[in-house]
PDB file of C-alpha atoms in Angstrom:
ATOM      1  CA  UNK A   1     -16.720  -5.677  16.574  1.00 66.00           C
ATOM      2  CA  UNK A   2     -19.935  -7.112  14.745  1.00 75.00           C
ATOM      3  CA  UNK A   3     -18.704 -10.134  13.034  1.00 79.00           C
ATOM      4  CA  UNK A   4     -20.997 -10.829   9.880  1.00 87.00           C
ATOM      5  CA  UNK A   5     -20.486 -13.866   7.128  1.00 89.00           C
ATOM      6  CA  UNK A   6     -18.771 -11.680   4.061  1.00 89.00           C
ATOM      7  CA  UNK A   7     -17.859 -14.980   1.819  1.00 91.00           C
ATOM      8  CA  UNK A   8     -20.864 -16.913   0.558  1.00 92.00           C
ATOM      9  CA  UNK A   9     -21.345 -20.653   0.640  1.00 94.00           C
ATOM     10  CA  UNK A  10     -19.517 -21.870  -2.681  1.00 95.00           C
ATOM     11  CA  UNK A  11     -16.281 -19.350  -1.034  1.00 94.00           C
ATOM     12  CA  UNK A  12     -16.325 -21.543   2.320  1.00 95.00           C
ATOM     13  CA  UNK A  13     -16.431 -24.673   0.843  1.00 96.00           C
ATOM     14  CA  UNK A  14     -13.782 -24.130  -1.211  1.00 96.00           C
ATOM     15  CA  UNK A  15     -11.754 -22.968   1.542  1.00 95.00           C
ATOM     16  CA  UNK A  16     -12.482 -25.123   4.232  1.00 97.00           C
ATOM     17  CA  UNK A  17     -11.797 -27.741   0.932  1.00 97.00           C
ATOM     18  CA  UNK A  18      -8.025 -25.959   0.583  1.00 97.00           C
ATOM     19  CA  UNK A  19      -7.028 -25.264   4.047  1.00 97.00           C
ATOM     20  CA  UNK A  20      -7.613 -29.289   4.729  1.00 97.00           C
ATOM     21  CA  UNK A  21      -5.379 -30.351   1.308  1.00 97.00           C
ATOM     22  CA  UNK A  22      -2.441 -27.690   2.867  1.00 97.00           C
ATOM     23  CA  UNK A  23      -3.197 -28.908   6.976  1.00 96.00           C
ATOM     24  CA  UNK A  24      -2.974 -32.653   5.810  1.00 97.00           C
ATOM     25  CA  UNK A  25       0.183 -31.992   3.308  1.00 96.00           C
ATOM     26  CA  UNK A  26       2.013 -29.955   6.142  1.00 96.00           C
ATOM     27  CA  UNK A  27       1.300 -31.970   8.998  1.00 95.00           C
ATOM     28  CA  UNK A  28       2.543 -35.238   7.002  1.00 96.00           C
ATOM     29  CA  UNK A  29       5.775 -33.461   6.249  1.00 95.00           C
ATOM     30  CA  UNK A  30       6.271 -32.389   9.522  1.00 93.00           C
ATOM     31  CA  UNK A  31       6.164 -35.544  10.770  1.00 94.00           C
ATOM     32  CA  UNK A  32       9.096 -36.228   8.467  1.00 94.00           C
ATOM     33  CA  UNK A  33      11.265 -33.411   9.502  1.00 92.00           C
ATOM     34  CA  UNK A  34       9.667 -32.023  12.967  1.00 90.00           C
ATOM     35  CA  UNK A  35      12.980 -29.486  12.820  1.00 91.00           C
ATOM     36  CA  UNK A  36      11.692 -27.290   9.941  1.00 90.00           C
ATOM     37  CA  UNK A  37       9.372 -24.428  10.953  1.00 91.00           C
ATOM     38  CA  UNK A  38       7.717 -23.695   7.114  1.00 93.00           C
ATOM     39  CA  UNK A  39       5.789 -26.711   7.585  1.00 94.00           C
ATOM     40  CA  UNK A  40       4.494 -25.439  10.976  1.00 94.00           C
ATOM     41  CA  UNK A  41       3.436 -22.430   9.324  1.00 95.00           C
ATOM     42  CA  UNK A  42       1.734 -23.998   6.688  1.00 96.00           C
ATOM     43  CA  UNK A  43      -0.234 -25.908   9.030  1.00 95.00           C
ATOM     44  CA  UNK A  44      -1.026 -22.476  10.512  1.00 96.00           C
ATOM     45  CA  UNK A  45      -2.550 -21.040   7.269  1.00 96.00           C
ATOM     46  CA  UNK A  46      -4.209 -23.961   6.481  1.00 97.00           C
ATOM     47  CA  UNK A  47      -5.950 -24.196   9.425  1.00 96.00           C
ATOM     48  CA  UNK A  48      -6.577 -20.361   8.961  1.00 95.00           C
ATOM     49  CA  UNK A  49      -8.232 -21.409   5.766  1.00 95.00           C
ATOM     50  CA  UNK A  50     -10.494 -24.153   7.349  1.00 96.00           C
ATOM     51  CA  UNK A  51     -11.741 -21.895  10.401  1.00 95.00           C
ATOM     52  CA  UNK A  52     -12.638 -18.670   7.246  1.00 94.00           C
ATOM     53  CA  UNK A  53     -14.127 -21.263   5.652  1.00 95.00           C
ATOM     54  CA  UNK A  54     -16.317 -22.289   9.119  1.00 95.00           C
ATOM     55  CA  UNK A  55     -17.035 -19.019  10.449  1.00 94.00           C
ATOM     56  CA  UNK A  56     -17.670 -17.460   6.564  1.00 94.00           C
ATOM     57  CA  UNK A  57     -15.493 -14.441   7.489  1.00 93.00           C
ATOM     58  CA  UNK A  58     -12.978 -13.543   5.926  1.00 91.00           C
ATOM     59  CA  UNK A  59     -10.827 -10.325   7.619  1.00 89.00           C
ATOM     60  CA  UNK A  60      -8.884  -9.461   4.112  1.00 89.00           C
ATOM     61  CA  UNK A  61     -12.153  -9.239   2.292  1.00 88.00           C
ATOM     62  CA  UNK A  62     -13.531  -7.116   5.384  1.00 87.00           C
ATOM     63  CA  UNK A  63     -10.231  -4.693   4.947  1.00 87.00           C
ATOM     64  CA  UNK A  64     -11.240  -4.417   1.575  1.00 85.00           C
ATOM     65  CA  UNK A  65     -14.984  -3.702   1.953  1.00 83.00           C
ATOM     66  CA  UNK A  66     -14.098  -1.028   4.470  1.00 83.00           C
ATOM     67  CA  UNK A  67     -11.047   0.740   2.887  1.00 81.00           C
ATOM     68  CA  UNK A  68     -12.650   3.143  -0.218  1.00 73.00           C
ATOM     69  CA  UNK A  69      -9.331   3.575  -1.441  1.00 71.00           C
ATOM     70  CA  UNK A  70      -9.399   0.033  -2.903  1.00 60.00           C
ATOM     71  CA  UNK A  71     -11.957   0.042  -4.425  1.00 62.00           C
ATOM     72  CA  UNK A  72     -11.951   0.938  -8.013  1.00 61.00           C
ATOM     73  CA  UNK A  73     -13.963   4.011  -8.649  1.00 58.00           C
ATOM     74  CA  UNK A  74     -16.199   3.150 -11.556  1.00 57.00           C
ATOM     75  CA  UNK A  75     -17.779   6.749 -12.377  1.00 56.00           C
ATOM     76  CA  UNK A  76     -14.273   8.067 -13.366  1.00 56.00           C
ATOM     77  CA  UNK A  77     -13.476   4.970 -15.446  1.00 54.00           C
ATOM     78  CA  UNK A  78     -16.849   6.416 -17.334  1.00 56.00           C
ATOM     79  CA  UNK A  79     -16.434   9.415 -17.418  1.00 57.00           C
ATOM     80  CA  UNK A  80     -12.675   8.943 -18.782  1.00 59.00           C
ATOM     81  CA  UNK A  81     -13.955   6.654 -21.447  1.00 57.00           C
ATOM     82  CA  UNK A  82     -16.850   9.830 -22.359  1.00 59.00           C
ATOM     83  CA  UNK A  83     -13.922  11.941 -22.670  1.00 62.00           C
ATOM     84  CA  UNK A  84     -12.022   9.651 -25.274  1.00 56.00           C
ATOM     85  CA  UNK A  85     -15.283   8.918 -26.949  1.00 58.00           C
ATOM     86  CA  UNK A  86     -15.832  12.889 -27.250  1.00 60.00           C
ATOM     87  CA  UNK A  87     -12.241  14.025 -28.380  1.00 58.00           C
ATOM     88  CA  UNK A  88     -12.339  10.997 -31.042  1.00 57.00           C
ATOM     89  CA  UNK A  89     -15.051  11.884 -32.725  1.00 57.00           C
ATOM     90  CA  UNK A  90     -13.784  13.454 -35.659  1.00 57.00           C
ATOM     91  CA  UNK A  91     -10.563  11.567 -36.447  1.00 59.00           C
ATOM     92  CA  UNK A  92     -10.302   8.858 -37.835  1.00 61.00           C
ATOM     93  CA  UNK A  93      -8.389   5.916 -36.508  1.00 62.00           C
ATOM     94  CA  UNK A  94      -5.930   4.118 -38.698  1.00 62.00           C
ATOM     95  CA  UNK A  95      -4.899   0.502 -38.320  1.00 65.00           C
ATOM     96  CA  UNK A  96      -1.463   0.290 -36.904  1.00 70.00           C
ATOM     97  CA  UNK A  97       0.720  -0.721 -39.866  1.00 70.00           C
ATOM     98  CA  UNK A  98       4.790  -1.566 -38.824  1.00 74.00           C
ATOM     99  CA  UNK A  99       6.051  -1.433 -42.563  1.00 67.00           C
TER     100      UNK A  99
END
């Protein structure tokens, strides 16, 4: 597995910025009430957040660079607005009037 940065610098520091807020807010409350397991898991994504933000990888954004079915396919969106362009060329459009 080749392991590339796929966030870019602005990204990290935002996250690394976020997952600190949530580690610090979670940890603080789980001080408070060590019995309740969301705040555990809160630290858990936050610290998720910090170590994207260190590393500059991101897996979700590597799922969706790899997986073409995501993507939105831009040369149909064309060619579907060709097509309306083409079968409204002789009509005329009239303003939408509810009285």
């Amino acid at each position: 597995m080749n392991v590339k940065p796929n966030i870019g610098v602005l990204n990290a520091l935002i996250r690394i910025t976020i997952g600190l807020t949530i580690l610090s807010w979670s940890t603080a409350k789980l001080v408070k009430r060590p019995w309740r397991d969301s705040y555990l898991v809160m630290a858990m994504l936050g610290a998720m957040k910090v170590a994207e933000g260190i590393v500059r990888y991101c897996p979700i954004t590597a799922m969706y660079e790899k997986c073409p079915v995501m993507k939105p396919d831009h040369n149909e969106a064309d060619r579907s607005l060709d097509d309306l362009e083409e079968s409204l060329d002789g009509e005329q459009i009239l303003p939408y009037s509810p009285s």
